[in-house]
Amino acid sequence: MTAPGNPHPLLDAHLVADRGGFHLDVALRVRAGEVVALLGPNGAGKTTALRALAGLHPLAAGHLILAGADLDRPDRRVWTPPERRPIGVVFQDYLLFPHLSARDNVAFGPRRRGADRRAARAVADAWLARVGLAGYARSRPRQLSGGQAQRVALARALAVDPTLLLLDEPLAALDARTRLDTRAELHRHLAAHPGATVLVTHDPLDALVLADRLVIVEGGRVVQTGDAATVTARPRTDYVARLVGLNLHRGHAAGHRVRVGGLTLTAADSVTGEAFVAFPPAAVALHPARPDGSPRNIWLATVAGVQRHGDNLRVQLDGPLPVAADVTPAAAAQLRLVPGRAVWAAVKAAETRAYPVGAPTARDGDPAAPGAAGSP
Amino acid sequence: MPVALLVPAGLGLIFLVLPLAGLLAHTPWATLPQRLAAPGVLTALRLSLLTATVATLVCVVLGVPLAWLLARVEFPGRRLVRALVTVPLVLPPVVGGVALLLVFGRRGLLGGWLDATFGITLPFTTAGVVLAEAFVAMPFLVIAVEGALRGADTRYEEAAATLGAGRWTAFTHVTLPLVAPGVAAGAVLCWARALGEFGATITFAGNFPGRTQTMPLAVYLALETDLEAAIVLSLVLLTVSVAILAGLRDKWTAGP
């Protein structure tokens, strides 16, 4: 994955585009063989970024360099239309041509790129066999299941040997069971793809399983980048914190003490200046009376709501620090947790992580980190 | 089933079928074979089928790109152009014929030039019949195909582009197959309209047996002298067109 010997990424893009009042400004660099996930909520601009890469939406500014070639550079009036870009796209709902068989769908790309009918069909058959659909060459798209259609779409995009493979929510159209199998298989194919891969998804699990590196996009900007471990351990926005299931707050730190929301918390890490504080809901203990014992952060909170969360209950707390706490049903019954009830919340200092706001987010030699993280 | 729908549906069907029943009731079944063998019947039928088919081809070749233009290209005055395309629908066909004469007639806007430059004369020829039929029938095709194009998902064209297809290839290999049912439906409507065309044809192309006398013209001519002959001619036109339309319909619904 990491190629320290090659400082030039295969894809070097700074995507600036406008779409109906929405402004996208995302820097993206992807090495050969690397899979990068653009992860973000709906409307974050992920699909616009993908369309800009594919040439379906022109850039307003910035640049798009793939394998050393300028594909889109408004300030130099350079623009390559989608049909001449070495890019394969797997669309969200696959967009298999309904009037063509699976084989002819896959052969469509090679045919357009100069292969004769026989050669194109041979390529198509080889790809269908690779995705495990050798017996479905003659099937029409509507005769295929969702998972099969997804694999045909992948084969169709890969059959042109793209330098850059783009996938738009590749698993979103599948039911939960099919998704599990398809995700594993997709991971295998993406790992085998020698070119760069950019994957757009709003599902953190897809991103974590399929991608080597995450680029979190919110409101058209990159808010965080890094590998899965970095992003899940140190979220930098509420969206990422929710995705990975952490309580996240921003405050001012001096050593192990972080001032946040009218409280002073003791953290496991020593930081100076603006800092994030994060702790999992399971680390929040609730007590009917003020508990004793030090190294603990303790405050009085009000129950705002209670929901099922797996085998436990997730309690939303109001107060000086709005957080979520996970408690067992037995504990909840004992505490009589109903909205409006006052309880004491406690978090061990050892489980309270603090990290600076301004520091680089990626620690994996990520070339996209400087300037891309939207750091203040 | 709601009676409020069934009753008007039944009335509508009766309204459409009753005139056909009247036609059948007055058909001189006894003398039918001789009348069918009468000179001119077969000639007029053949001319009708030929001109309607050629007119339909003309409409497809010109109308599909026109429909594409209206459906896919933003340009100033598009609404006006769309309204102009439907003019032959509301124009009395006779007026259409007169208008064609004013353009393609010997002294018309283009007719004089066509005559002087290429020696081509359109009025009162079989080509003139095709022209008149295409003029009145084209809107049916354009409207049907434009509707189909608007309903077709343009993202398929984007998918084709990412696979290396230019605009023209994407149109012929993806868009056109996707809207093929719309084109077929439009072509059938167009053919049926061309087959029944009367007013523009008689005005622009005249009524010369073997050359410009199509079935509707033959029926009209026969009406003045011999009602039974007119009925027989109508019956032939009806039978042939219904047989062809029903045959095509079965072929499509049975197809993929």
XYZ file of C-alpha atoms in Angstrom:
632
model
C 0.000 0.000 0.000
C 2.458 2.626 1.109
C 5.090 3.254 -1.501
C 7.697 5.506 0.056
C 9.998 5.032 -2.929
C 7.477 6.656 -5.248
C 6.650 10.170 -4.166
C 4.285 10.772 -7.091
C 0.782 9.482 -6.541
C -1.008 7.918 -9.498
C -3.949 10.249 -8.979
C -3.333 13.821 -7.932
C -6.514 15.828 -7.864
C -7.736 19.071 -6.430
C -11.418 19.033 -7.180
C -13.170 22.378 -7.122
C -16.671 22.309 -8.512
C -19.994 24.027 -8.049
C -23.327 22.386 -8.346
C -26.478 24.352 -7.723
C -25.129 26.536 -4.917
C -23.079 23.682 -3.483
C -19.327 24.224 -3.416
C -16.910 21.305 -3.504
C -13.241 21.731 -2.648
C -11.483 18.446 -2.081
C -7.850 17.460 -2.514
C -7.240 13.817 -3.216
C -4.074 11.852 -3.867
C -4.088 8.129 -4.432
C -1.131 5.851 -5.068
C -1.142 2.894 -7.443
C -2.794 -0.079 -5.813
C -4.267 2.059 -3.053
C -7.971 2.121 -2.203
C -9.228 5.419 -0.820
C -12.739 5.809 0.542
C -14.538 9.130 0.351
C -16.759 8.830 3.377
C -19.364 11.348 4.364
C -23.037 12.009 5.023
C -25.550 12.394 2.199
C -25.103 15.696 0.409
C -21.459 16.018 1.482
C -20.312 16.219 -2.138
C -18.906 12.710 -2.489
C -20.829 11.924 -5.663
C -19.975 15.306 -7.173
C -16.306 14.549 -6.514
C -16.670 11.171 -8.199
C -18.451 12.686 -11.199
C -15.710 15.297 -11.505
C -13.084 12.551 -11.545
C -15.000 10.626 -14.209
C -15.413 13.732 -16.359
C -19.187 13.862 -15.965
C -18.953 17.183 -14.129
C -16.342 19.753 -15.187
C -14.050 21.312 -12.609
C -14.442 25.008 -11.896
C -10.849 25.199 -10.674
C -8.084 22.971 -9.404
C -6.568 20.102 -11.319
C -6.883 16.401 -12.074
C -3.694 14.552 -12.956
C -3.843 10.827 -13.581
C -0.657 8.881 -14.333
C 1.107 12.133 -15.171
C -1.507 13.329 -17.661
C -3.622 16.433 -17.117
C -7.238 15.409 -17.575
C -8.972 18.504 -16.274
C -7.278 21.825 -15.597
C -9.565 24.816 -16.089
C -6.827 27.436 -15.771
C -4.970 25.857 -18.710
C -8.169 25.087 -20.607
C -7.367 21.388 -20.545
C -10.281 19.006 -20.464
C -10.512 15.370 -21.456
C -14.036 14.062 -22.076
C -15.099 10.996 -20.076
C -14.849 8.637 -23.045
C -11.130 9.357 -23.378
C -10.214 8.987 -19.702
C -8.618 5.731 -18.517
C -11.228 5.509 -15.785
C -13.757 2.806 -14.967
C -16.894 3.581 -12.974
C -19.193 1.309 -10.994
C -22.383 3.318 -10.577
C -24.565 3.148 -7.517
C -27.413 1.323 -9.243
C -24.966 -0.248 -11.710
C -26.640 1.137 -14.871
C -26.158 -2.105 -16.756
C -27.521 -1.631 -20.267
C -30.870 -3.434 -20.109
C -30.900 -4.346 -23.804
C -27.531 -6.120 -23.690
C -26.559 -9.469 -22.174
C -24.117 -9.585 -19.280
C -21.362 -10.512 -21.740
C -22.133 -7.628 -24.099
C -22.337 -5.237 -21.164
C -18.812 -6.200 -20.142
C -17.619 -6.262 -23.767
C -18.995 -2.748 -24.365
C -15.888 -0.995 -23.019
C -13.294 -3.100 -24.851
C -15.337 -2.740 -28.073
C -15.364 1.062 -27.774
C -11.639 1.017 -27.140
C -10.871 -0.721 -30.380
C -11.131 -4.459 -29.726
C -12.975 -6.429 -32.407
C -16.142 -8.262 -31.460
C -14.447 -11.595 -30.838
C -11.600 -10.186 -28.759
C -14.009 -8.042 -26.727
C -16.216 -11.034 -25.992
C -13.187 -13.074 -24.941
C -12.187 -10.298 -22.516
C -15.767 -10.156 -21.240
C -15.951 -13.906 -20.698
C -12.658 -13.858 -18.821
C -13.901 -11.085 -16.543
C -17.256 -12.746 -15.962
C -15.388 -15.891 -14.965
C -13.213 -13.857 -12.607
C -16.238 -12.482 -10.781
C -17.794 -15.944 -10.677
C -20.477 -15.401 -13.300
C -19.203 -17.566 -16.144
C -22.617 -19.205 -16.475
C -24.469 -15.908 -16.809
C -22.889 -14.519 -19.985
C -26.187 -14.642 -21.861
C -28.352 -13.310 -19.046
C -30.032 -9.951 -19.379
C -29.488 -7.538 -16.458
C -33.070 -7.942 -15.268
C -32.536 -11.683 -14.904
C -29.651 -11.109 -12.481
C -29.920 -10.732 -8.738
C -28.648 -7.556 -7.088
C -25.361 -9.155 -6.108
C -24.839 -10.596 -9.589
C -25.608 -7.250 -11.227
C -23.069 -5.611 -8.914
C -20.421 -8.105 -10.031
C -21.239 -7.586 -13.717
C -20.932 -3.827 -13.169
C -17.540 -4.358 -11.530
C -16.410 -6.608 -14.380
C -17.619 -4.034 -16.910
C -15.639 -1.253 -15.221
C -12.488 -3.375 -14.884
C -12.647 -4.821 -18.411
C -11.124 -1.624 -19.820
C -8.071 -1.925 -17.529
C -8.698 1.472 -15.953
C -5.866 3.380 -14.346
C -8.427 4.732 -11.912
C -11.410 2.737 -10.699
C -14.326 4.677 -9.209
C -17.106 3.082 -7.183
C -20.201 5.017 -6.129
C -21.859 3.416 -3.102
C -21.104 -0.015 -4.568
C -23.019 -1.958 -1.920
C -25.845 0.438 -1.079
C -28.384 -1.224 -3.381
C -27.916 -4.684 -1.841
C -29.804 -6.300 1.015
C -27.874 -6.879 4.232
C -27.098 -10.541 3.622
C -25.896 -10.131 0.044
C -23.903 -7.118 1.124
C -21.789 -9.184 3.489
C -20.720 -11.662 0.794
C -20.323 -9.022 -1.896
C -18.243 -6.800 0.367
C -15.746 -9.596 0.977
C -15.561 -10.405 -2.709
C -15.252 -6.758 -3.684
C -12.369 -6.422 -1.251
C -10.575 -9.237 -3.064
C -11.020 -7.588 -6.475
C -10.017 -4.139 -5.250
C -6.880 -5.575 -3.680
C -6.012 -7.161 -7.032
C -6.579 -3.947 -8.987
C -3.156 -2.488 -9.866
C -4.441 1.031 -10.475
C -5.811 3.571 -8.035
C -9.281 3.106 -6.573
C -11.613 5.750 -5.159
C -14.684 4.502 -3.384
C -17.581 6.726 -2.378
C -19.721 5.568 0.509
C -21.747 6.753 3.458
C -21.397 3.361 5.169
C -18.416 3.395 7.555
C -18.207 -0.392 7.495
C -17.743 -0.427 3.709
C -15.067 2.214 4.062
C -13.246 0.444 6.881
C -13.296 -2.967 5.214
C -12.556 -1.927 1.631
C -10.264 1.071 1.896
C -6.627 1.526 2.853
C -7.257 5.130 3.710
C -10.308 7.216 4.553
C -11.027 10.750 3.396
C -13.950 12.133 5.354
C -15.930 14.763 3.459
C -18.494 17.064 5.008
C -20.136 20.081 3.383
C -17.901 19.780 0.318
C -14.636 19.847 2.293
C -12.236 17.264 3.650
C -12.549 17.251 7.431
C -10.287 14.327 8.229
C -8.041 11.824 6.503
C -6.104 8.836 7.685
C -6.145 5.092 7.944
C -8.988 3.310 9.687
C -7.214 3.066 13.050
C -6.399 6.778 13.192
C -9.829 7.913 12.157
C -11.709 5.607 14.491
C -9.496 6.400 17.482
C -9.370 10.138 16.985
C -12.480 11.505 15.310
C -12.374 15.207 14.549
C -16.014 15.959 13.764
C -19.360 14.965 15.237
C -20.153 13.031 12.085
C -17.051 10.852 12.380
C -17.552 10.487 16.125
C -21.101 9.226 15.535
C -19.876 6.890 12.811
C -17.350 5.261 15.084
C -19.546 5.534 18.167
C -17.562 7.926 20.360
C -18.511 10.937 22.459
C -16.554 13.857 21.051
C -16.088 17.314 22.532
C -13.805 20.190 21.826
C -12.190 22.218 24.557
C -9.031 23.844 25.800
C -6.289 21.704 27.313
C -3.502 22.366 29.722
C -1.619 19.176 30.383
C -3.953 16.375 31.404
C -6.750 18.775 32.227
C -9.154 19.796 29.498
C -11.733 22.502 30.005
C -14.862 21.615 28.029
C -18.496 22.697 28.326
C -18.113 24.253 31.767
C -16.359 21.186 33.152
C -12.728 20.332 33.611
C -12.007 16.751 32.576
C -8.903 14.778 33.343
C -7.589 12.967 30.291
C -5.104 10.162 29.742
C -3.068 12.284 27.323
C -1.234 15.499 27.901
C -2.075 18.252 25.409
C -1.703 21.997 25.280
C -4.116 24.357 23.559
C -7.255 23.586 21.583
C -8.013 19.878 21.925
C -10.563 17.196 21.251
C -11.751 14.911 24.037
C -13.205 11.526 23.119
C -14.528 8.578 25.111
C -16.815 5.655 24.246
C -20.390 5.565 25.597
C -19.555 2.312 27.372
C -16.984 4.177 29.469
C -19.676 6.425 30.956
C -20.978 5.020 34.236
C -24.218 6.309 35.763
C -24.867 6.593 39.487
C -27.919 7.639 41.530
C -25.683 9.536 43.974
C -22.305 11.222 43.610
C -19.743 8.413 43.436
C -16.478 8.480 45.331
C -13.041 7.629 44.087
C -10.564 9.590 42.110
C -9.200 9.512 38.877
C -12.673 10.124 37.579
C -14.516 12.832 35.726
C -17.846 13.316 37.443
C -20.775 15.582 36.703
C -24.511 15.809 37.287
C -26.597 15.127 34.208
C -30.238 14.779 33.175
C -31.616 11.834 31.230
C -32.892 13.107 27.866
C -33.802 9.791 26.273
C -33.226 6.038 26.335
C -32.937 3.734 23.290
C -32.106 0.090 22.713
C -28.538 -0.335 21.523
C -27.597 -3.939 20.872
C -27.981 -5.831 24.152
C -27.662 -2.637 26.158
C -29.477 0.645 26.433
C -28.033 3.876 25.150
C -28.853 6.828 27.381
C -28.676 10.350 26.017
C -27.679 12.782 28.735
C -28.212 16.526 28.939
C -26.275 18.763 31.249
C -22.948 20.556 31.162
C -21.664 17.927 28.721
C -24.238 16.272 26.397
C -23.024 12.673 25.982
C -24.289 9.161 25.302
C -23.863 6.412 27.906
C -24.332 2.674 27.446
C -25.804 0.798 30.405
C -27.176 -2.708 30.890
C -30.965 -3.108 31.092
C -30.576 -4.241 34.715
C -28.663 -1.092 35.629
C -31.197 1.021 33.797
C -34.043 -0.560 35.761
C -32.189 -0.066 39.016
C -31.483 3.578 38.214
C -35.071 4.089 36.980
C -33.767 5.928 33.930
C -36.662 7.950 32.606
C -36.370 11.251 30.760
C -35.945 14.127 33.160
C -34.285 12.091 35.911
C -31.040 13.468 37.343
C -28.084 11.078 37.528
C -24.366 11.337 38.139
C -22.164 10.527 35.176
C -18.602 9.315 35.633
C -15.803 8.567 33.169
C -12.408 7.224 34.136
C -9.540 9.459 33.190
C -7.777 6.493 31.635
C -10.608 6.138 29.108
C -10.734 9.833 28.284
C -8.524 10.510 25.285
C -7.370 13.997 24.361
C -5.614 15.105 21.167
C -4.811 18.491 19.700
C -7.173 20.115 17.204
C -4.503 21.525 14.952
C -2.248 18.507 14.530
C -2.013 16.557 11.302
C -4.585 13.834 11.248
C -2.862 11.208 9.216
C 0.221 9.462 10.420
C 0.747 7.056 7.584
C 2.839 9.352 5.418
C -0.371 10.440 3.787
C 0.449 12.865 0.983
C -3.018 14.429 1.090
C -2.889 15.526 4.689
C -1.295 18.984 4.495
C -3.895 21.547 3.644
C -6.491 18.919 2.882
C -7.765 18.428 6.375
C -9.407 21.828 6.590
C -7.513 22.462 9.776
C -8.054 25.901 11.264
C -64.839 -2.793 -10.365
C -66.115 0.779 -10.250
C -69.216 1.315 -12.384
C -68.225 4.964 -12.815
C -65.318 3.774 -14.969
C -66.907 0.774 -16.647
C -69.931 2.599 -18.063
C -68.047 5.379 -19.880
C -65.453 2.831 -20.995
C -68.184 0.704 -22.560
C -69.806 3.746 -24.160
C -66.479 4.831 -25.576
C -65.869 1.426 -27.085
C -69.356 1.327 -28.636
C -68.831 4.794 -30.055
C -65.630 3.683 -31.756
C -66.895 0.326 -32.994
C -70.414 1.257 -34.110
C -69.379 2.968 -37.371
C -67.364 -0.131 -38.247
C -70.464 -2.224 -37.665
C -72.408 0.100 -39.950
C -69.791 -0.409 -42.629
C -69.959 -4.169 -42.278
C -73.768 -4.124 -42.297
C -73.886 -2.397 -45.659
C -71.115 -4.408 -47.283
C -72.378 -6.071 -50.493
C -71.060 -9.496 -49.531
C -72.580 -11.196 -52.611
C -70.696 -9.105 -55.157
C -67.584 -8.699 -53.008
C -65.249 -10.944 -55.046
C -66.014 -9.178 -58.337
C -65.670 -5.758 -56.757
C -62.320 -6.677 -55.200
C -61.108 -7.791 -58.596
C -62.173 -4.508 -60.161
C -59.342 -2.605 -61.821
C -57.805 0.038 -59.636
C -58.517 -1.464 -56.235
C -55.278 -3.377 -55.998
C -53.314 -0.510 -57.578
C -54.653 1.989 -55.054
C -53.997 -0.396 -52.162
C -50.430 -1.019 -53.268
C -49.798 2.700 -53.712
C -51.239 3.417 -50.271
C -49.064 0.829 -48.531
C -45.977 1.940 -50.435
C -46.367 5.672 -49.829
C -47.351 5.244 -46.169
C -44.295 3.064 -45.565
C -41.880 5.391 -47.349
C -43.419 8.385 -45.554
C -42.909 6.582 -42.238
C -39.256 5.957 -43.092
C -38.812 9.632 -43.935
C -40.442 10.542 -40.632
C -38.154 8.180 -38.677
C -34.991 9.452 -40.354
C -35.888 13.118 -39.769
C -38.161 12.822 -36.759
C -35.935 10.850 -34.371
C -33.116 13.435 -34.501
C -35.719 16.195 -34.169
C -37.183 14.473 -31.109
C -33.678 14.123 -29.679
C -33.076 17.828 -30.231
C -36.288 18.728 -28.422
C -35.702 16.278 -25.583
C -31.994 16.669 -24.931
C -30.670 19.991 -26.174
C -31.354 23.233 -24.337
C -31.688 26.067 -26.814
C -33.561 29.352 -26.854
C -37.004 29.057 -28.371
C -37.298 25.350 -27.679
C -40.886 25.737 -26.503
C -41.774 27.544 -29.701
C -40.123 24.854 -31.831
C -42.010 22.184 -29.928
C -45.272 24.009 -30.616
C -44.366 24.368 -34.309
C -43.748 20.636 -34.588
C -47.340 19.959 -33.600
C -48.803 22.425 -36.105
C -49.670 19.700 -38.675
C -51.811 18.084 -35.969
C -54.145 21.035 -35.665
C -53.893 22.366 -39.223
C -56.709 21.114 -41.491
C -54.918 18.726 -43.880
C -56.279 20.591 -46.897
C -54.599 23.744 -45.616
C -51.438 21.672 -45.166
C -51.691 20.640 -48.806
C -52.090 24.238 -49.908
C -49.098 25.231 -47.794
C -47.030 22.471 -49.380
C -48.053 23.730 -52.810
C -46.952 27.229 -51.873
C -43.511 25.878 -50.998
C -42.971 22.979 -53.384
C -45.257 24.025 -56.223
C -43.768 25.065 -59.518
C -43.907 28.667 -58.426
C -43.348 27.906 -54.753
C -40.521 29.044 -52.503
C -38.430 25.936 -53.146
C -40.326 24.302 -55.984
C -39.100 26.669 -58.667
C -35.518 26.228 -57.560
C -35.852 22.419 -57.343
C -37.340 22.396 -60.839
C -34.728 24.703 -62.340
C -31.704 23.134 -60.627
C -32.505 19.438 -60.466
C -35.536 19.118 -62.689
C -37.472 17.777 -59.710
C -41.208 18.351 -59.611
C -43.019 17.205 -56.495
C -46.689 18.221 -56.848
C -48.968 15.673 -58.494
C -46.353 12.882 -58.257
C -46.006 9.793 -56.069
C -43.146 11.564 -54.279
C -45.613 14.364 -53.597
C -47.955 11.841 -51.939
C -45.101 10.737 -49.677
C -44.316 14.357 -48.868
C -47.918 15.172 -47.985
C -48.261 12.066 -45.826
C -44.970 12.680 -44.055
C -46.015 16.272 -43.338
C -49.182 15.296 -41.516
C -47.782 12.150 -39.868
C -44.407 13.353 -38.562
C -45.748 14.986 -35.360
C -47.026 11.613 -34.161
C -43.547 10.158 -34.397
C -41.771 13.173 -32.923
C -44.112 13.376 -29.926
C -43.849 9.649 -29.190
C -40.048 9.560 -29.497
C -39.550 12.770 -27.534
C -41.648 11.325 -24.717
C -39.595 8.135 -24.772
C -36.327 10.102 -24.725
C -37.501 12.205 -21.799
C -38.428 9.067 -19.928
C -35.089 7.376 -20.669
C -32.432 7.637 -17.968
C -29.609 9.817 -19.292
C -27.236 8.205 -16.819
C -27.013 5.217 -19.168
C -25.371 7.586 -21.636
C -22.965 8.679 -18.913
C -22.164 5.040 -18.202
C -21.522 4.540 -21.916
C -19.225 7.580 -21.927
C -17.152 6.211 -19.047
C -16.743 3.032 -21.107
C -15.312 4.947 -24.031
C -18.372 5.720 -26.137
C -18.529 9.144 -27.797
C -21.830 11.011 -28.083
C -22.808 9.431 -31.404
C -21.894 5.889 -30.356
C -23.702 6.344 -27.060
C -26.769 7.489 -28.995
C -26.782 4.614 -31.481
C -25.662 1.857 -29.098
C -27.411 2.835 -25.881
C -30.001 5.587 -26.222
C -31.692 4.325 -29.370
C -32.080 0.729 -28.141
C -33.466 2.069 -24.857
C -36.130 4.134 -26.614
C -36.800 1.556 -29.358
C -40.313 0.781 -28.050
C -41.128 4.494 -28.223
C -39.760 4.756 -31.749
C -41.761 1.701 -32.796
C -44.966 3.037 -31.254
C -44.385 6.398 -32.910
C -43.691 4.745 -36.257
C -46.923 2.761 -36.064
C -48.979 5.851 -35.261
C -47.153 7.662 -38.043
C -47.811 4.863 -40.551
C -51.476 4.638 -39.605
C -51.910 8.380 -39.993
C -50.112 8.344 -43.350
C -52.250 5.460 -44.574
C -55.471 7.336 -43.861
C -54.201 10.671 -45.197
C -56.608 12.392 -47.580
C -56.797 16.171 -47.483
C -53.164 17.155 -47.948
C -52.657 14.425 -50.522
C -55.534 15.388 -52.778
C -54.587 19.051 -52.563
C -50.870 18.663 -53.112
C -50.646 15.486 -55.196
C -53.982 15.339 -56.939
C -55.970 12.234 -57.736
C -54.309 10.325 -60.570
C -55.022 6.582 -60.572
C -51.824 4.549 -60.283
C -49.709 7.579 -59.452
C -51.263 9.555 -56.630
C -54.632 7.920 -56.036
C -54.298 6.238 -52.646
C -57.109 4.257 -51.030
C -58.702 7.196 -49.180
C -58.802 9.113 -52.472
C -60.279 6.131 -54.266
C -62.937 5.849 -51.567
C -63.787 9.510 -51.943
C -64.040 9.221 -55.693
C -66.186 6.116 -55.464
C -68.541 7.803 -53.004
C -69.687 10.204 -55.699
C -70.832 7.417 -58.004
C -71.110 4.119 -56.203
C -71.608 3.862 -52.428
C -71.105 0.101 -52.401
C -67.746 0.392 -54.152
C -66.688 2.958 -51.553
C -67.712 0.614 -48.769
C -65.720 -2.238 -50.281
C -62.639 -0.063 -50.659
C -62.958 1.110 -47.047
C -63.300 -2.463 -45.906
C -60.120 -3.453 -47.736
C -58.184 -0.550 -46.236
C -59.533 -1.380 -42.786
C -58.751 -5.087 -43.004
C -55.227 -4.614 -44.273
C -54.289 -1.945 -41.748
C -55.803 -3.759 -38.771
C -54.062 -6.986 -39.817
C -50.688 -5.233 -40.073
C -51.073 -3.309 -36.820
C -52.243 -6.385 -34.909
C -49.372 -8.397 -36.366
C -46.772 -5.833 -35.312
C -48.274 -5.509 -31.870
C -48.104 -9.249 -31.267
C -44.552 -9.343 -32.468
C -43.477 -6.655 -29.999
C -45.349 -7.875 -26.981
C -43.956 -11.365 -27.576
C -40.441 -10.040 -28.078
C -37.809 -9.438 -25.403
